[in-house]
mmCIF file of C-alpha atoms in Angstrom:
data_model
loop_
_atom_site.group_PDB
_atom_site.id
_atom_site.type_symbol
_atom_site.label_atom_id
_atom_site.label_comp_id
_atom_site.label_asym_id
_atom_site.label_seq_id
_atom_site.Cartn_x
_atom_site.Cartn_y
_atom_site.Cartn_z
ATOM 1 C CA UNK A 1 -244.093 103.832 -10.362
ATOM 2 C CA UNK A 2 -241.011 104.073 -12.578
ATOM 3 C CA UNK A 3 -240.462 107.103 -14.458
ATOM 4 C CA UNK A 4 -240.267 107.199 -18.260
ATOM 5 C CA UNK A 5 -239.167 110.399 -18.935
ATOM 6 C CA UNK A 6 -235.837 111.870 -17.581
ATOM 7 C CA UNK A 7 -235.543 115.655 -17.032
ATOM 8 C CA UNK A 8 -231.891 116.688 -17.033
ATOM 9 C CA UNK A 9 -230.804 120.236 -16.571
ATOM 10 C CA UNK A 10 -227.253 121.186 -16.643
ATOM 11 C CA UNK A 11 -227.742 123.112 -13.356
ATOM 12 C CA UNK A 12 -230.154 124.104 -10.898
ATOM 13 C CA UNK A 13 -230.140 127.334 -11.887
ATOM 14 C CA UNK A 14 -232.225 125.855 -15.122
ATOM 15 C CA UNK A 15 -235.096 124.723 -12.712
ATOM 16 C CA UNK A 16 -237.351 127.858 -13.666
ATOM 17 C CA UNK A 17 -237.736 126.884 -17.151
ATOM 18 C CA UNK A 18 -237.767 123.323 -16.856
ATOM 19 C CA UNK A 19 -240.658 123.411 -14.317
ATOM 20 C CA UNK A 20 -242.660 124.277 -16.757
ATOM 21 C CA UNK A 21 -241.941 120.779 -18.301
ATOM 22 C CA UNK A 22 -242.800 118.817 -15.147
ATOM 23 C CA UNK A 23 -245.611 120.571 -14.640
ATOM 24 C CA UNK A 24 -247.344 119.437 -17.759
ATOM 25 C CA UNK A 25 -246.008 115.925 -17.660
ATOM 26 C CA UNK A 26 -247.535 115.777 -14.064
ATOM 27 C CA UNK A 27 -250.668 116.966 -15.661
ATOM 28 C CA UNK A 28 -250.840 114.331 -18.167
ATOM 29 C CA UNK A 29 -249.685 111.938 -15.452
ATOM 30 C CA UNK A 30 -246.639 111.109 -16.933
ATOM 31 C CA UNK A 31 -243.807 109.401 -14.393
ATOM 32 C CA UNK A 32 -240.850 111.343 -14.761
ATOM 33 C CA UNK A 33 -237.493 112.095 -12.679
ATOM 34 C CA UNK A 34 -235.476 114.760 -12.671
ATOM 35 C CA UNK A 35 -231.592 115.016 -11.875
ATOM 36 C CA UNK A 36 -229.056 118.152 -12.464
ATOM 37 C CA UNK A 37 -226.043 116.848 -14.676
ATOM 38 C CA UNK A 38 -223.426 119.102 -16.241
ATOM 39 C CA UNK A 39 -221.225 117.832 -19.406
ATOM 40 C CA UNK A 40 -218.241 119.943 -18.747
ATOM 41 C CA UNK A 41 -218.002 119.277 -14.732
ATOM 42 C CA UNK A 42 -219.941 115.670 -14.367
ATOM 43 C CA UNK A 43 -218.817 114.015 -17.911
ATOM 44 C CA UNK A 44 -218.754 111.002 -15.901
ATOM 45 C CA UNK A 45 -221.823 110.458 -14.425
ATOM 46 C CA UNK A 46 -223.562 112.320 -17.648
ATOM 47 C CA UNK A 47 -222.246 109.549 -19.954
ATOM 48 C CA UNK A 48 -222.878 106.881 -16.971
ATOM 49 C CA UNK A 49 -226.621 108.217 -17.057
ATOM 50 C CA UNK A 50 -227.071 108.249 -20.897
ATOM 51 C CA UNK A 51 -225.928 104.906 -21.364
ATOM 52 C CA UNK A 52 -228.324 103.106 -18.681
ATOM 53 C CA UNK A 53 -231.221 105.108 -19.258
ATOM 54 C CA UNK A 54 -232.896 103.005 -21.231
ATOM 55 C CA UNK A 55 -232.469 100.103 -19.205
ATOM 56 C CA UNK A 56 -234.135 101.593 -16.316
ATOM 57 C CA UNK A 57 -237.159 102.367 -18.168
ATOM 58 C CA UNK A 58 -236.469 105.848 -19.431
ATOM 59 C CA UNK A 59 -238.344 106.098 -22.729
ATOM 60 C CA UNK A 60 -237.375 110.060 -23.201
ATOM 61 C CA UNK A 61 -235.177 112.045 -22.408
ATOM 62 C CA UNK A 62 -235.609 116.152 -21.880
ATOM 63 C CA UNK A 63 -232.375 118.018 -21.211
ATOM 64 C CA UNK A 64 -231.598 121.603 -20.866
ATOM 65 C CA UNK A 65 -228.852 123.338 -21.007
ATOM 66 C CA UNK A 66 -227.410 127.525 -21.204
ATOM 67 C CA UNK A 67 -224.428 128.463 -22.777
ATOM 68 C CA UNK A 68 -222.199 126.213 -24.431
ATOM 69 C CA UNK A 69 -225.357 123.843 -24.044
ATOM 70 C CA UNK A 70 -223.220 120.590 -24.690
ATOM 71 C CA UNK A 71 -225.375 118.564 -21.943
ATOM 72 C CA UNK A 72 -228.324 117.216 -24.968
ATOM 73 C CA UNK A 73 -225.696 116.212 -27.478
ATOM 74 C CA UNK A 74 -223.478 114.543 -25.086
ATOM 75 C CA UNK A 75 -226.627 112.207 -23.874
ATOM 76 C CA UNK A 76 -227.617 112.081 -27.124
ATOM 77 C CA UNK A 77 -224.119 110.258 -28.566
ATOM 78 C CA UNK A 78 -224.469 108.175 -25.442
ATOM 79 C CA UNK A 79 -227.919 106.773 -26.025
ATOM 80 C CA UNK A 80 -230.371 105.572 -28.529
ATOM 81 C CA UNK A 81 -233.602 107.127 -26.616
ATOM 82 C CA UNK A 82 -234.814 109.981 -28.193
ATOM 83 C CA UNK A 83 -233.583 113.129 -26.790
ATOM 84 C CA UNK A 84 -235.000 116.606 -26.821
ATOM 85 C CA UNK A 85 -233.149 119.825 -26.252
ATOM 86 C CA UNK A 86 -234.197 122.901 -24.388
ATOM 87 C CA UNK A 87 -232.025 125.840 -25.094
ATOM 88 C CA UNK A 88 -231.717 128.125 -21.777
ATOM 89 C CA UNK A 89 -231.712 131.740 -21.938
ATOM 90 C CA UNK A 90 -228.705 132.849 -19.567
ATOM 91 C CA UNK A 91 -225.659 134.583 -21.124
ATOM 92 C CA UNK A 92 -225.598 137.708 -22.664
ATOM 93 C CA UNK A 93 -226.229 135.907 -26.088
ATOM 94 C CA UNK A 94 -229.761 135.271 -24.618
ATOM 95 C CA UNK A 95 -229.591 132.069 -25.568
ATOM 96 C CA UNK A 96 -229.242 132.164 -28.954
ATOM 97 C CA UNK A 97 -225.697 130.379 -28.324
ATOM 98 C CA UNK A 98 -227.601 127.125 -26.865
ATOM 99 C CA UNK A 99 -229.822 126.953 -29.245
ATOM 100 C CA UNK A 100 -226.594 126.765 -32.017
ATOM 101 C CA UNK A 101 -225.131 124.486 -29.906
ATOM 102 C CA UNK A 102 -227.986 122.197 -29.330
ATOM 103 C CA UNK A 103 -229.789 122.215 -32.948
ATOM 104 C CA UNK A 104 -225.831 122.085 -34.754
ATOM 105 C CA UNK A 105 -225.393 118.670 -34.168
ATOM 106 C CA UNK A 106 -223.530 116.062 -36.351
ATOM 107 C CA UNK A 107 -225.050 113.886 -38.429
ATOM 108 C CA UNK A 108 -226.221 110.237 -36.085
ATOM 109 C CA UNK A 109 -226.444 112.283 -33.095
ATOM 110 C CA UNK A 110 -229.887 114.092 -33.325
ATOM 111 C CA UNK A 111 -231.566 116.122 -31.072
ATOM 112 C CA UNK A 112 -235.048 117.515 -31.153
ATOM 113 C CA UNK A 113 -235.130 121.283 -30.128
ATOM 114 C CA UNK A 114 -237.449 123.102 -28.790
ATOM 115 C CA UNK A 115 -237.553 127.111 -28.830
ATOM 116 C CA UNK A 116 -235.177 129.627 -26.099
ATOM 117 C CA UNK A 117 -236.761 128.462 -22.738
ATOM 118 C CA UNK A 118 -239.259 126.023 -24.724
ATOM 119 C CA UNK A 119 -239.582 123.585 -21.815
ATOM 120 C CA UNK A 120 -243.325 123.272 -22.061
ATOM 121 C CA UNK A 121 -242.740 122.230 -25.696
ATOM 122 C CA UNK A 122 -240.110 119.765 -24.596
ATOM 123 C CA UNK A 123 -242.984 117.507 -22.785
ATOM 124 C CA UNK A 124 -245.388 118.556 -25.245
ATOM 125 C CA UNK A 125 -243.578 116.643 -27.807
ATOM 126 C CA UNK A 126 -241.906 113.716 -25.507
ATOM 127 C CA UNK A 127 -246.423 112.812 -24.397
ATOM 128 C CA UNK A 128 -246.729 112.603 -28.149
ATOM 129 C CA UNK A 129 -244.034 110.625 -28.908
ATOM 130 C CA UNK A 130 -244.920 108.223 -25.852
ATOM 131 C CA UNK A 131 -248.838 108.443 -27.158
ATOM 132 C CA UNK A 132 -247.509 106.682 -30.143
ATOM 133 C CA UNK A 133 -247.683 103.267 -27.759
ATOM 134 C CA UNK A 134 -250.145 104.641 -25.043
ATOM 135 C CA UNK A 135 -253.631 105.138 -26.157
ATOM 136 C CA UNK A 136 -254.861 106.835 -22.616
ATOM 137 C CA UNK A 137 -251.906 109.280 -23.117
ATOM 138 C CA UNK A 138 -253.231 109.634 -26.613
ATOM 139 C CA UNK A 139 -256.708 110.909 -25.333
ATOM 140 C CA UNK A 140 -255.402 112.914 -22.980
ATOM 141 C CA UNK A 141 -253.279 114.514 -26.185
ATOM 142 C CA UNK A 142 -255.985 115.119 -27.902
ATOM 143 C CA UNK A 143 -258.217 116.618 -25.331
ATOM 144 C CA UNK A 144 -255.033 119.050 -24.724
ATOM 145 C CA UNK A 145 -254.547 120.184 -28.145
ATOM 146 C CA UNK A 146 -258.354 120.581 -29.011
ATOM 147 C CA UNK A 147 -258.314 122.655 -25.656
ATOM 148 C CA UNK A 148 -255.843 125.232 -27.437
ATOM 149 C CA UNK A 149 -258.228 125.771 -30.104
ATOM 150 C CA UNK A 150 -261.058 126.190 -27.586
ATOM 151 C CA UNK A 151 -259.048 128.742 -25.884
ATOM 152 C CA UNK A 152 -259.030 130.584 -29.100
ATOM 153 C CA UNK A 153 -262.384 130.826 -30.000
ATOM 154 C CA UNK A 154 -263.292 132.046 -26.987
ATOM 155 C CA UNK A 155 -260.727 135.250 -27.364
ATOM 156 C CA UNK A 156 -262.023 135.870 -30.922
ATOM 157 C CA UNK A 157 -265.834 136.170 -29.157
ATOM 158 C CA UNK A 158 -264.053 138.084 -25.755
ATOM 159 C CA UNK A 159 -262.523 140.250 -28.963
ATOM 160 C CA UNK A 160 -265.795 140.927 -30.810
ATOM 161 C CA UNK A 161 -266.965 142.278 -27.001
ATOM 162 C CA UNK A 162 -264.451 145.092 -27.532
ATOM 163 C CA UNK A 163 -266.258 148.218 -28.784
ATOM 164 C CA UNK A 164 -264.285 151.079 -30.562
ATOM 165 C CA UNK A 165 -266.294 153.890 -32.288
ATOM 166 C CA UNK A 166 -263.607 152.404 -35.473
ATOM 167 C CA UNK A 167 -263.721 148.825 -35.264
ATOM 168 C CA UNK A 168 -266.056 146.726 -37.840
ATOM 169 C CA UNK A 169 -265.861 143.885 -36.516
#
C-alpha cells in the first residue's frame, strides 16, 4: 500500500497535534506517511521532498509548522499537489504567528489553512478533496459528517433532560 497523503511536521515536537490528523485518516483508511522536515535546518531535503511527491503517489500534502511556520509555503512553491497548513501553537504568540505566516502567502503559492492546532481539520479536508475521485471515501465522508449532526441531536435531547426550577425548555 502506497500512501497518498504526506504528513510533514517541522519537528517532532509537532507530533501531538498532528496525531490527531493520522488518526482520522487511519479511520477513513486513508494510506498516509509521515516524515519530520524543517525549512530553515533541512531546506534540502524539504525542497527534495516537495518536488517528488507527486511522483511517488502523494496526492496531498498536510504540513505543520510553529513559529515562523515557513515549512507549508516552502512545499507549497515546490509542488503542484495541494497543500494544507496546520498552524502550531508553541511560542509565546500562541500561534497566532504561524497562522500569519502560513495563510500570508503570495499570490501562485496557496495554501489551505486550517485553525491554531487544526490538524483534525487538515485530514478532514485532504478525505474530501481525495473523495472528489474516490467514491468509497465519499461514503465514508458522508457517513462522518451526517454523524456530527447525529451527535448533536442527541445533546439537544441529553439538554432537554436537564431540569432547573427556571428553564422552559
Amino acid at each position: 500500500m502506497k500512501p497518498i497523503v504526506s504528513i510533514i511536521m517541522g519537528s517532532t515536537s509537532d507530533l501531538p497535534v498532528m496525531e490527531k490528523a493520522m488518526k482520522f485518516l487511519d479511520d477513513m483508511e486513508v494510506p498516509f506517511e509521515v516524515n519530520a522536515l524543517s525549512a530553515h535546518r533541512t531546506p534540502d531535503a524539504v525542497e527534495q521532498f516537495a518536488k517528488t511527491a507527486k511522483e511517488h503517489g502523494i496526492r496531498v500534502i498536510i504540513a505543520g509548522a510553529g513559529m515562523a511556520a515557513a515549512l507549508p509555503g516552502v512545499i507549497a512553491a515546490s509542488t503542484p499537489l495541494p497543500v494544507i497548513g496546520v498552524p502550531i501553537k508553541g511560542s509565546v504568540l500562541d500561534g497566532v504567528d504561524a497562522l500569519y505566516s502560513i495563510l500570508q502567502m503570495p499570490p501562485g503559492i496557496p495554501v489551505a489553512t486550517v485553525a491554531i492546532n487544526g490538524a483534525m481539520n487538515a485530514a478532514i479536508l485532504a478525505c474530501q478533496m481525495l473523495a472528489i475521485a474516490d467514491d468509497t471515501l465519499a461514503a465514508k465522508m458522508e457517513s462522518y459528517k451526517a454523524g456530527l449532526g447525529a451527535k448533536i441531536e442527541k445533546a439537544n435531547k441529553d439538554l432537554a433532560e436537564v431540569k432547573y426550577r427556571f428553564k422552559t425548555n
